[in-house]
Coordinates of C-alpha atoms and ligand atoms in Angstrom, one line a residue:
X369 CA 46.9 -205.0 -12.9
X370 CA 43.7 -207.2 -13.5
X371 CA 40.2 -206.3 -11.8
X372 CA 37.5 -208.7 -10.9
X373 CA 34.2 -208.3 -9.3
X374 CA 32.5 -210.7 -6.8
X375 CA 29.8 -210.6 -4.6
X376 CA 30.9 -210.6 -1.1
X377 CA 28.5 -209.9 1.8
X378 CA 30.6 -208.6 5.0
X379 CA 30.9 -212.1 6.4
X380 CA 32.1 -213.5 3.4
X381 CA 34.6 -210.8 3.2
X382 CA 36.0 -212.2 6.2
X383 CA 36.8 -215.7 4.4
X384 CA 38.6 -214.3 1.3
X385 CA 42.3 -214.9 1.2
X386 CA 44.4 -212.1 -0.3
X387 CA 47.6 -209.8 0.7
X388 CA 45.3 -206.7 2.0
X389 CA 41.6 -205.8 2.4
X390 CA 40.7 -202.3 1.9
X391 CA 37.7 -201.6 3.6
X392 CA 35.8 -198.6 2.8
X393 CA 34.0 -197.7 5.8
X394 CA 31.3 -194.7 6.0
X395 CA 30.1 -192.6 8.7
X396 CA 27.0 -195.0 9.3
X397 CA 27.4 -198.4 9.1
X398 CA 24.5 -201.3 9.6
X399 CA 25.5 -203.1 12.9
X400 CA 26.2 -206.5 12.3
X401 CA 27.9 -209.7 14.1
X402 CA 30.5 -210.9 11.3
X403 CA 34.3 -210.8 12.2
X404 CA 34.5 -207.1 10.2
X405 CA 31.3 -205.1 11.3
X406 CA 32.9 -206.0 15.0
X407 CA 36.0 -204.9 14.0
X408 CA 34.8 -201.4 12.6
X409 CA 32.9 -201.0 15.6
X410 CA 36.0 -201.7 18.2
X411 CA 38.4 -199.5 16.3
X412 CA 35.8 -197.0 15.9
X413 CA 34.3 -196.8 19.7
X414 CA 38.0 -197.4 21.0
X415 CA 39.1 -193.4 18.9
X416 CA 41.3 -195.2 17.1
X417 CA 39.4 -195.4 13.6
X418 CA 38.0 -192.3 12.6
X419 CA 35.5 -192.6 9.2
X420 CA 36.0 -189.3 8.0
X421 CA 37.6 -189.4 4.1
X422 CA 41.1 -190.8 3.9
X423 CA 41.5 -191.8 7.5
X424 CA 43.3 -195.1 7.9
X425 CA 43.8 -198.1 10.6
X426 CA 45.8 -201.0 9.6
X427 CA 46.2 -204.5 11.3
X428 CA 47.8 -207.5 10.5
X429 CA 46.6 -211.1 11.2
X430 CA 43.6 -210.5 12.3
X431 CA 42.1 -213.3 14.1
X432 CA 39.0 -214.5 12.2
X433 CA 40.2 -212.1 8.8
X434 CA 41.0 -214.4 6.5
X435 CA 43.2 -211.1 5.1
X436 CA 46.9 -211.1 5.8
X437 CA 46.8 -206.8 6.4
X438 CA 43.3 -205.2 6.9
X439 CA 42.8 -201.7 6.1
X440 CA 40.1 -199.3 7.7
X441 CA 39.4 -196.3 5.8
X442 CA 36.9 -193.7 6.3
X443 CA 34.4 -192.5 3.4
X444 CA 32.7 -190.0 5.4
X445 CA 29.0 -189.7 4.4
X446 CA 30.3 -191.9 1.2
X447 CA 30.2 -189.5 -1.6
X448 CA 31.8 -191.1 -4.5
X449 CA 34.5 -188.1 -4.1
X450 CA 35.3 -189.3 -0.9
X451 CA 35.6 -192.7 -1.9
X452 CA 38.1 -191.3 -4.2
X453 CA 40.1 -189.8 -1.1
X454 CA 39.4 -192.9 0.8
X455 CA 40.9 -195.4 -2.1
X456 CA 43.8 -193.2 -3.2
X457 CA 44.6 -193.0 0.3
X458 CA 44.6 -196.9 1.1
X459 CA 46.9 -197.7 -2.1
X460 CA 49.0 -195.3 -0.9
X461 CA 50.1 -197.4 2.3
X462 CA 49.9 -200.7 -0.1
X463 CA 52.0 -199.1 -3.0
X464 CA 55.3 -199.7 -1.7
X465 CA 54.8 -202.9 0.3
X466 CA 54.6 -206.6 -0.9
X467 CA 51.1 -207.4 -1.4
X468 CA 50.1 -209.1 -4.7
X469 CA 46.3 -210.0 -4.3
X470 CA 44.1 -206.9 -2.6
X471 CA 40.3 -206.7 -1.9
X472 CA 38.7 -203.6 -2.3
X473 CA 35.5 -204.0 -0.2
X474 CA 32.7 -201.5 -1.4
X475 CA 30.0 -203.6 0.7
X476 CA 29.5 -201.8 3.5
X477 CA 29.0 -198.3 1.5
X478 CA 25.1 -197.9 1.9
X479 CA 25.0 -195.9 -1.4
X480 CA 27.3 -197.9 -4.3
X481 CA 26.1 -196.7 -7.5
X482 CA 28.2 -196.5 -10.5
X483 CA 29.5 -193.1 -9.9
X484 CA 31.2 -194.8 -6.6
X485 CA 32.4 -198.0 -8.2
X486 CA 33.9 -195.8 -10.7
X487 CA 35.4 -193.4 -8.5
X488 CA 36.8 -196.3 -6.1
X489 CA 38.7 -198.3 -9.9
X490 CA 39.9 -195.1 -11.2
X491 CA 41.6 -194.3 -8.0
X492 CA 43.1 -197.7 -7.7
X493 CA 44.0 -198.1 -11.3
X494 CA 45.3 -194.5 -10.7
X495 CA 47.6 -196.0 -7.5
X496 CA 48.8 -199.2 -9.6
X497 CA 50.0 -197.1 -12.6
X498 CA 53.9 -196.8 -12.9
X499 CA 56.1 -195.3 -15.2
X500 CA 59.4 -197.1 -16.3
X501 CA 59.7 -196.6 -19.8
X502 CA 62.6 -195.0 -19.8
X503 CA 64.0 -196.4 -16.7
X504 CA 67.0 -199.1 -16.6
X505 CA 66.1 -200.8 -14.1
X506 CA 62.5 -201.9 -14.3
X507 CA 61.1 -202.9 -11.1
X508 CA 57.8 -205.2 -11.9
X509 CA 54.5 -204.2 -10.2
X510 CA 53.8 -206.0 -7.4
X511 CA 49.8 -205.7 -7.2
X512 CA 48.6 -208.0 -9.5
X513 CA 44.9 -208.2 -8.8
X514 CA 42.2 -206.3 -7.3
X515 CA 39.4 -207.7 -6.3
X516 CA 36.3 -205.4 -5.9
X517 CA 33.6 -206.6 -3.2
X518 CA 30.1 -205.8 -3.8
X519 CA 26.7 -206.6 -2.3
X520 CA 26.0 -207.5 -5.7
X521 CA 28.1 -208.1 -8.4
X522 CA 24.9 -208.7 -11.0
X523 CA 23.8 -204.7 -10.3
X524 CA 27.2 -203.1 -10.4
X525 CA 28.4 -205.2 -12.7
X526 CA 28.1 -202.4 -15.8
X527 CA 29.6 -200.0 -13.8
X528 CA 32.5 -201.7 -13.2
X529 CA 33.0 -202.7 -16.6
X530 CA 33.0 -199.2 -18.2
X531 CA 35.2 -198.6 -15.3
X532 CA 37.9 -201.4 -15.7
X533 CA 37.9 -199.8 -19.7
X534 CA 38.3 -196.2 -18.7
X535 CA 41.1 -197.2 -16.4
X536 CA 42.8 -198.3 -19.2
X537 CA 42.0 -195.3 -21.5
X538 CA 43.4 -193.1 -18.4
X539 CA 46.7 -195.5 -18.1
X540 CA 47.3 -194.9 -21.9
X541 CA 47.4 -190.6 -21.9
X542 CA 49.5 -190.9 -19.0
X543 CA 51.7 -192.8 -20.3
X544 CA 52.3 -191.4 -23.4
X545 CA 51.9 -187.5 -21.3
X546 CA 54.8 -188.8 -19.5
X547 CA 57.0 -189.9 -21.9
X548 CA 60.0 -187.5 -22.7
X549 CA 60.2 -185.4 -26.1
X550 CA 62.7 -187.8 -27.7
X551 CA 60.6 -191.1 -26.8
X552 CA 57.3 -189.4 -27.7
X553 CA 58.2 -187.9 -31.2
X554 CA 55.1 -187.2 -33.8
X555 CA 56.0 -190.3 -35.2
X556 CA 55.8 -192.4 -32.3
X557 CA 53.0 -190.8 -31.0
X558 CA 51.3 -192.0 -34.5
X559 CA 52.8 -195.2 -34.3
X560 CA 50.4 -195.5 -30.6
X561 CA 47.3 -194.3 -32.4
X562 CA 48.5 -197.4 -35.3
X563 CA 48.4 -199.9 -32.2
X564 CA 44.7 -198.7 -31.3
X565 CA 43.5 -200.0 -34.3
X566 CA 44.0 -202.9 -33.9
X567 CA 40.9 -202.6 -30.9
X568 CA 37.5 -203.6 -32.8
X569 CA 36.0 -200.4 -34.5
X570 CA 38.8 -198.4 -34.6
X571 CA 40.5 -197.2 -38.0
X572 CA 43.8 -195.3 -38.3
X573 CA 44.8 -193.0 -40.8
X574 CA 48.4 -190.8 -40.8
X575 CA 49.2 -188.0 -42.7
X576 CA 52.8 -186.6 -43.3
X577 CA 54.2 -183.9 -44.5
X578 CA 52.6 -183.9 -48.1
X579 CA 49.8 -184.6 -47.4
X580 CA 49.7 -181.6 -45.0
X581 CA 51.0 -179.3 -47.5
X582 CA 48.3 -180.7 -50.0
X583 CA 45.7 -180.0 -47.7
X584 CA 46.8 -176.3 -47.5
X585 CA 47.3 -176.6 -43.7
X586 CA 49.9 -173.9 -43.8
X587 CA 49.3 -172.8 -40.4
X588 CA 50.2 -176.4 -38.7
X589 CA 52.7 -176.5 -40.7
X590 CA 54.6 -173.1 -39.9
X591 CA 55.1 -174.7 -36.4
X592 CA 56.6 -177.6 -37.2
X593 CA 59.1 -176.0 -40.0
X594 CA 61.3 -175.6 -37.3
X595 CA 61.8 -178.9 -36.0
X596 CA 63.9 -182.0 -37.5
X597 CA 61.1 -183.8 -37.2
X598 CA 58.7 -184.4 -39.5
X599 CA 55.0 -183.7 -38.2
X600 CA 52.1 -186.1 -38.3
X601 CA 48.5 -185.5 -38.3
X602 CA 46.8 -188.5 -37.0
X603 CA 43.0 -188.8 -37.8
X604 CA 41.5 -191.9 -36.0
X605 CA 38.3 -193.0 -36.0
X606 CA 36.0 -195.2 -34.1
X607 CA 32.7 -196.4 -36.1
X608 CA 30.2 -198.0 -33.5
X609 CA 27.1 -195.8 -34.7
X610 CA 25.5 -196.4 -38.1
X611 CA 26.9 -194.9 -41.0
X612 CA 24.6 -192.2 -41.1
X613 CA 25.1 -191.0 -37.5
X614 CA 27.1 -187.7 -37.1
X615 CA 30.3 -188.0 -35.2
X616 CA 31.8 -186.6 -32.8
X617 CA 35.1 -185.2 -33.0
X618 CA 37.7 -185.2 -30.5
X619 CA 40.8 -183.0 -31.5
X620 CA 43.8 -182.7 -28.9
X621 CA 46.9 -180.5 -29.3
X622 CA 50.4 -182.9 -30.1
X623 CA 52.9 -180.6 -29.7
X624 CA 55.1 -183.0 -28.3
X625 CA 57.9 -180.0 -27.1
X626 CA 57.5 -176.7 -27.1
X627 CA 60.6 -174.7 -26.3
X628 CA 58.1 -171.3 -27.2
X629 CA 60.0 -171.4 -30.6
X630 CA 62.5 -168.2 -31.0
X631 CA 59.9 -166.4 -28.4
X632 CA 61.9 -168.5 -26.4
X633 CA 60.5 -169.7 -22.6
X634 CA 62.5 -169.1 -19.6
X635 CA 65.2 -172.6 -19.2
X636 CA 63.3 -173.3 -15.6
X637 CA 60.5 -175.9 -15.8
X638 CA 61.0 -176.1 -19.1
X639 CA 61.2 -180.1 -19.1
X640 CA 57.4 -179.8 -18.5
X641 CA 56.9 -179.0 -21.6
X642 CA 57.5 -182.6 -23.0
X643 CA 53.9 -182.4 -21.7
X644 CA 52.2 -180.3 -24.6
X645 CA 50.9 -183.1 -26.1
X646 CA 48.6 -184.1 -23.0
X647 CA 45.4 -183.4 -25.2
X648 CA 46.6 -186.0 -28.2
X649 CA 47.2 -188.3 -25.4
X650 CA 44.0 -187.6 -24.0
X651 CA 42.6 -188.4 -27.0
X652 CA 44.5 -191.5 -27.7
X653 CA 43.5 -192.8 -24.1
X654 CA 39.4 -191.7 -24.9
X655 CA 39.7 -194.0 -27.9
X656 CA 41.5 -196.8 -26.4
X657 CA 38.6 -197.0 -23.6
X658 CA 36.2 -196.9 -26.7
X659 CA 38.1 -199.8 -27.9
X660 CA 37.1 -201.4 -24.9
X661 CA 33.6 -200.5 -24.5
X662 CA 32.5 -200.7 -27.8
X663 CA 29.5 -197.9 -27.4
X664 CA 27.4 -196.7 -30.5
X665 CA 27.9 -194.0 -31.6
X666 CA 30.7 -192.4 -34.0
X667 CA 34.0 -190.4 -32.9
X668 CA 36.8 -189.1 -34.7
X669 CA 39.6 -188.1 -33.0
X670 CA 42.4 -185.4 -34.6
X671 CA 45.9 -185.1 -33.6
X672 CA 48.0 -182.1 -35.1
X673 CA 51.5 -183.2 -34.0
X674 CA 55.2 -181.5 -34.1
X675 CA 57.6 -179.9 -32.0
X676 CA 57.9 -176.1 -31.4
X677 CA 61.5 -175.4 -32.0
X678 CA 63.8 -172.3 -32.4
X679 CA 66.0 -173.1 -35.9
X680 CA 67.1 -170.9 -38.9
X681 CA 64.0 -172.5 -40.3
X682 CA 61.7 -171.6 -37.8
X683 CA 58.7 -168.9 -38.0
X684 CA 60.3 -165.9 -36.5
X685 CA 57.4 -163.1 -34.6
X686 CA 55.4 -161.1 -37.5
X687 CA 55.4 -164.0 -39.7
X688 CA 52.2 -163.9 -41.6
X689 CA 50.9 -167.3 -42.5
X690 CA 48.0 -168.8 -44.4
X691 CA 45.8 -171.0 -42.5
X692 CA 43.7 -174.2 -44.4
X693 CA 40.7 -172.0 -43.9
X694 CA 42.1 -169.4 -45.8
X695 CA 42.1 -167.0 -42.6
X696 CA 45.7 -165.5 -42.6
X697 CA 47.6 -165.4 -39.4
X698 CA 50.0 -163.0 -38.4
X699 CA 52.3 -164.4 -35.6
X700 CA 53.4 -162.4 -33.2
X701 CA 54.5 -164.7 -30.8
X702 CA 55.6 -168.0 -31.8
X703 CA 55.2 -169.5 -28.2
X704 CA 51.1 -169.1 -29.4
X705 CA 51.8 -172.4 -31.3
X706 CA 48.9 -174.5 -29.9
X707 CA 46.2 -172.5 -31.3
X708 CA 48.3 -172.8 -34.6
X709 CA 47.8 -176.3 -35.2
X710 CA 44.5 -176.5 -33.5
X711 CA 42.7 -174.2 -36.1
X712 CA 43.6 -176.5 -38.7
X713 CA 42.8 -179.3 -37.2
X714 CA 39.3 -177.4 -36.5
X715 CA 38.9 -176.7 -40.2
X716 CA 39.5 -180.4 -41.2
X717 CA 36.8 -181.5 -38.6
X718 CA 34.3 -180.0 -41.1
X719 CA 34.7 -182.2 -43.5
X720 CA 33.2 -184.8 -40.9
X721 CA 30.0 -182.9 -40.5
X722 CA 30.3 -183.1 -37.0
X723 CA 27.9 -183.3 -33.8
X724 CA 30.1 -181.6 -31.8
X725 CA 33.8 -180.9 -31.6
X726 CA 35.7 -181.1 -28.7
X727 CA 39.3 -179.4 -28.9
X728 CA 41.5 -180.5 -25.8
X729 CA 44.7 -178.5 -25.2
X730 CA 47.4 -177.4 -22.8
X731 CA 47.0 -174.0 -24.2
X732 CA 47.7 -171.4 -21.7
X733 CA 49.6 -170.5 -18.7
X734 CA 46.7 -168.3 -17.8
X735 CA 44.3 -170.9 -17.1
X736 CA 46.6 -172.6 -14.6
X737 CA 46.7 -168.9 -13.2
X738 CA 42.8 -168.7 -13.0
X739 CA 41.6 -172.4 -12.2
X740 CA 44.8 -174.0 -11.2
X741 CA 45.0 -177.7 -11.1
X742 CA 41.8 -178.6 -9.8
X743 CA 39.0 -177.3 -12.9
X744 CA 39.9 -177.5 -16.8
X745 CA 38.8 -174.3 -18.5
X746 CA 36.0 -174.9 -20.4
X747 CA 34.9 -172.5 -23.6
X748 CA 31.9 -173.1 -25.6
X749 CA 30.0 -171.5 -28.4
X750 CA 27.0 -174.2 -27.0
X751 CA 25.4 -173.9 -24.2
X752 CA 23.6 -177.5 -24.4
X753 CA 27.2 -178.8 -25.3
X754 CA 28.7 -176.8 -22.2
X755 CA 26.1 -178.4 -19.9
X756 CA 27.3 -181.8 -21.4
X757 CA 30.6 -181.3 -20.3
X758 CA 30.2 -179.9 -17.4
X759 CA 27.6 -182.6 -16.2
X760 CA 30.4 -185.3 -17.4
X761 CA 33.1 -183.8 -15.6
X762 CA 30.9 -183.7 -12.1
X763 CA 29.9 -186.8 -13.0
X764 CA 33.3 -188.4 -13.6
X765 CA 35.2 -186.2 -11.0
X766 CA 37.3 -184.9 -13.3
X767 CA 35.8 -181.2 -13.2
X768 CA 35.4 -178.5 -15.6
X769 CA 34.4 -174.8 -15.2
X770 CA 33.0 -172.5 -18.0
X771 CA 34.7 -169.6 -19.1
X772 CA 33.3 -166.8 -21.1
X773 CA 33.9 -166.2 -24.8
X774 CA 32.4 -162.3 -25.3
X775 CA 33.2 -160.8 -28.3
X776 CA 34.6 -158.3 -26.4
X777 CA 38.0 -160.7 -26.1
X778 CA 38.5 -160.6 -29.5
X779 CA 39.5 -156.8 -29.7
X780 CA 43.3 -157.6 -29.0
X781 CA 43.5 -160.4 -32.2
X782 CA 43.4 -157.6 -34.5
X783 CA 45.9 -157.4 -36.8
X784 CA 47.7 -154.8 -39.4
X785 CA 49.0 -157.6 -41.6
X786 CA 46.9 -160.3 -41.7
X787 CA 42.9 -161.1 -41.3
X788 CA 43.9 -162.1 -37.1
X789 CA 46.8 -162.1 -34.7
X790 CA 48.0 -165.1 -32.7
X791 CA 48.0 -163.5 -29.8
X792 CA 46.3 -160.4 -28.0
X793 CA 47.6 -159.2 -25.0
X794 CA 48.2 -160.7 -21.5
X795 CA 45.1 -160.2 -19.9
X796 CA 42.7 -162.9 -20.0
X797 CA 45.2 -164.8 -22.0
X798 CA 43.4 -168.1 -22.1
X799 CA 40.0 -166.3 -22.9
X800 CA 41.9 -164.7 -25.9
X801 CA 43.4 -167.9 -27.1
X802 CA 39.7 -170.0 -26.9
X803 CA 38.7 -166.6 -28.6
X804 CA 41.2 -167.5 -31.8
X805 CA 40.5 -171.3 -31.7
X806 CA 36.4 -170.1 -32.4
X807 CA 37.2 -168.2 -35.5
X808 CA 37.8 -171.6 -37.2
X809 CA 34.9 -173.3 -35.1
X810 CA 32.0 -171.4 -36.8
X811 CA 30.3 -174.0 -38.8
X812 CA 29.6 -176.6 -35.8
X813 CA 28.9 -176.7 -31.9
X814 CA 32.5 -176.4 -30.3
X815 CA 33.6 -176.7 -26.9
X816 CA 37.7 -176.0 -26.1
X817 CA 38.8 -177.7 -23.2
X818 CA 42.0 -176.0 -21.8
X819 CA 44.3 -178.1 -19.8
X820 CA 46.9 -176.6 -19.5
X821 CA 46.7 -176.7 -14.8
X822 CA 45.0 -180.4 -15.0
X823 CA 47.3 -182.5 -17.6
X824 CA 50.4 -182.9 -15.1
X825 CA 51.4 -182.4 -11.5
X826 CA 54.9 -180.5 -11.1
X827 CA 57.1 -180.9 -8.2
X828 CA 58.5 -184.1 -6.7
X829 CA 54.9 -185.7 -8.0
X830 CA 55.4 -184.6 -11.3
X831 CA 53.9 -187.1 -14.1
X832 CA 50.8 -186.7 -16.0
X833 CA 47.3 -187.2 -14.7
X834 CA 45.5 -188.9 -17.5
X835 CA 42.8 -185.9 -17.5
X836 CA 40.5 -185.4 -19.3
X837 CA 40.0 -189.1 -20.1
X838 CA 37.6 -189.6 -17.4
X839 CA 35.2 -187.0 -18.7
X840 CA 35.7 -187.0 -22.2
X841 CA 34.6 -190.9 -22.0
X842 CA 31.5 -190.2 -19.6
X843 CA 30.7 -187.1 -22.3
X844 CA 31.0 -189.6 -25.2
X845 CA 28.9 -193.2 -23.4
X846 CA 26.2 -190.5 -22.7
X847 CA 26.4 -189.4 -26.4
X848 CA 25.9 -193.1 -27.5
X849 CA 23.3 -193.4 -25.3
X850 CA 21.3 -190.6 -26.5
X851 CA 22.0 -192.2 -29.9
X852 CA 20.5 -195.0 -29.0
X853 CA 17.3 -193.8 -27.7
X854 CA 17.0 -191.9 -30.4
X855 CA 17.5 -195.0 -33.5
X856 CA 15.1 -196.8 -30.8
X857 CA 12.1 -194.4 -31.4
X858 CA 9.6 -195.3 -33.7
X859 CA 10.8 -192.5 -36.5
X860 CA 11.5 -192.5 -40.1
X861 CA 12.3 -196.2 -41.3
X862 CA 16.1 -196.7 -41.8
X863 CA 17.2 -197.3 -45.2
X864 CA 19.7 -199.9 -43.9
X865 CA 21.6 -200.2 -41.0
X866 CA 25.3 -200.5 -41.9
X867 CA 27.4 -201.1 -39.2
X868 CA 31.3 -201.3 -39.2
Ligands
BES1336 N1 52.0 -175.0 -23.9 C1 51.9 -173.6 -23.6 C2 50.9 -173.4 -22.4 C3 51.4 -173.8 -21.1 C4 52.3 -173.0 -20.4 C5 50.8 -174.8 -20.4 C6 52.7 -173.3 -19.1 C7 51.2 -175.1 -19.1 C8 52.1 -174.4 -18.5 C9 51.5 -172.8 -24.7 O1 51.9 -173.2 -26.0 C10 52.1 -171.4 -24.5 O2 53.2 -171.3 -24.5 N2 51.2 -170.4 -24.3 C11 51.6 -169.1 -24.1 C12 50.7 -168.2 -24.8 C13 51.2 -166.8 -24.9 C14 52.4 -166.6 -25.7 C15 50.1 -165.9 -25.4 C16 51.5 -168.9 -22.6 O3 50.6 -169.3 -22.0 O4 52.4 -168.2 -22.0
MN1337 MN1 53.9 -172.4 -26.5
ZN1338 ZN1 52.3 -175.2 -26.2

């Protein structure tokens, strides 16, 4: 689905031809005499229309609506969450019907900053996204365009734009989240971070086996040694800062299916597993809205990917194993795998001499039991960095909550065999796991977030959700914006500035 902009007063609203016009109406509106402001008034005086969040009235033909279907919907006092609600709802009743062409019509919102434009093409693009890859019978979208009314176009016009790319970025996790096991291998999942380079400023580089070996990642590798397929680790990078500007690294958790390994999981649910490699996609969707946004600074992402299989190969509980950072590991459960690959992937990110390093991962059943679906678990050795994140997730709607990280946790790690355990015990299971992940996080500010309630929705709406695109991307523009001031000041002359 395309998006435009256009500058469309109310009355002018009225005029434009298309399938459906979502109006986004809030709690107080300016009174005016055009065809719509009448119309809000009459549904709203007759009890019919009610502006709270996410409450709808349709009608069709409208005399003097230029709009085959019109659709009311409430925004409340118009926070941009509500015009969340308010979008997702609207789409909902235009999803299954017929119409092609729909105008989402922001102009009557008194307050339409960027945090409501964004809020209002997320939850659209979020509508318009379907899943049919592995579907026989593909049915083509309908909705072709959306056309997004403004007062004016010329002051939300950057808004939208790191909106429309974001969508995108959002579109791209969830469709490679979504994907099963066997048409999201390691491989293939490379083969998506090969197409992304092909975006300006973005660079691709895959590792195999060997390579892996050579590199002395032998905890990574333990977890794939079970699996017929081979593993990848996928190391992309985006270069929009100057050479000399420290990156930041992304680095999300591929384990594109984890049956636990020979700690086998339970056979229910366990389909949702084809969904362990929600931070990689998450990753691959951050840097395809980079692709399209082009920001400066610098990013890396890393993506440690394999299956976690039960085999006559496989790593069987009290398996010691060396790690690249020389840390050995003894594993006592092999359904701890994500933290297994991660801490190599962490070591590697040294090499990069990193800002910061953000680890995403569906890591633990116990943060779904203590946030749910609604907050990611977020663990941080850095309190500045934590406030980043956090302030990007509010900002982005796509929330976060901090988690603690006393030493305290890392009592039940200890190990007689080796220098740590993979696991501790079940009690605060996803503090312990954030607690491993910062043994090989020491030598850089590190954040973990853990996704495992946020990635995907279960039950008869079960698909990925794209998170933690949103904020991941708002994290990194506010980076490169820091960056910028920064090369702005009047500092230290610049030897040269080298741009890729
Ligand atoms: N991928 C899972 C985490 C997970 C489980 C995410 C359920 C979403 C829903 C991870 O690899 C895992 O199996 N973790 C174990 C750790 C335990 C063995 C310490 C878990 O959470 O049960
Ligand atoms: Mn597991
Ligand atoms: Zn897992």
């Amino acid at each position: 689905m395309d998006f435009e902009l256009k500058t469309l007063t109310r009355a002018r609203v009225c005029t434009e031809k298309c399938d459906a016009l979502v109006v986004l109406v809030p709690l107080n509106v300016e009174e005016g005499d055009d065809t719509l402001s009448v119309l809000v008034e009459a549904a709203t005086q007759s009890g019919d229309f009610e502006r709270k969040p996410g409450k709808l009235l349709q009608t069709y033909r409208t005399t003097g609506i230029a709009a085959t279907r019109v659709i009311l919907v409430g925004t409340g006092e118009g926070s941009a969450k509500n015009v969340r609600t308010a979008v997702t709802a609207a789409m909902g009743t235009i999803k299954g019907g017929n119409a092609q062409r729909v105008v989402l019509c922001l102009s009557l919102l008194k307050e339409a900053g960027a945090s409501h434009m964004q809020a209002a093409v997320v939850a659209c693009g979020d509508a318009a996204y379907s899943y049919s890859a592995t579907k026989s019978k593909v049915q083509p979208a309908k909705l072709q365009r959306t056309v997004v009314a403004v007062a004016s176009a010329a002051e939300a016009k950057a808004g939208f734009e790191k909106a429309v790319g974001l969508v995108k970025g959002i579109a791209l996790a969830k469709e490679w989240g979504n994907r099963p096991s066997n048409h999201a291998t390691p491989v293939m999942l490379a083969g998506a971070a090969r197409e992304l380079a092909k975006l300006p400023r973005v660079k691709v580089e895959i590792l195999g086996p060997k390579e892996v070996a050579k590199l002395g990642m032998g905890s990574f590798m333990a977890v794939a040694q079970g699996s017929e397929e081979p593993l990848r680790f996928i190391v992309l990078r985006y270069d929009g800062g100057l050479k000399s500007d420290a990156p930041v690294v992304l680095v999300g958790k591929g384990i594109t299916f984890d049956t636990g390994g020979i700690s086998i999981k339970p056979a229910s649910e366990m389909d949702e597993m084809k969904f362990d490699m929600c931070g990689a996609a998450s990753v691959l969707g951050a840097f395809r809205a980079l692709g399209e946004l082009q920001p400066k600074l610098n990013v890396i992402g890393l993506i440690p990917s394999c299956e976690n299989m039960p085999d006559g190969k496989a790593i069987k509980p009290g398996d010691v194993v060396t790690s690249m950072s020389g840390q050995t590991i003894e594993i006592l459960n092999t359904d701890a795998e994500g933290r297994l690959v991660l801490c190599d992937a962490l070591t590697y990110a040294e090499r990069f001499k990193p800002r910061a390093v953000v680890d995403i991962a569906t890591l633990t059943g116990a943060c779904v039991v203590a946030l749910g679906a609604v907050r990611s678990g977020l663990f941080s050795s850095d309190d500045a960095l934590a406030q980043s994140l956090l302030n990007a997730g509010e900002r982005s709607l796509d929330l976060c909550w901090r988690m603690p990280l006393d030493e305290d946790y890392a009592d039940g790690l200890k190990s007689n065999f080796a220098d740590v355990a993979n696991v501790a015990g079940r009690a605060g299971g996803s503090v312990t796991a954030a607690k491993f992940l910062q043994r090989f996080a020491a030598k850089f500010a590190w954040a973990h977030l853990d996704i495992a309630g946020t990635a995907w929705k279960s039950g008869a709406a079960k698909g990925s959700t794209g998170r933690p695109v949103a904020l991941l991307v708002e994290y990194l523009l506010e980076q490169a914006a820091k960056t910028t001031a920064v090369s702005k000041a009047p500092a230290k002359k610049r030897v040269k500035t080298v741009r890729a």
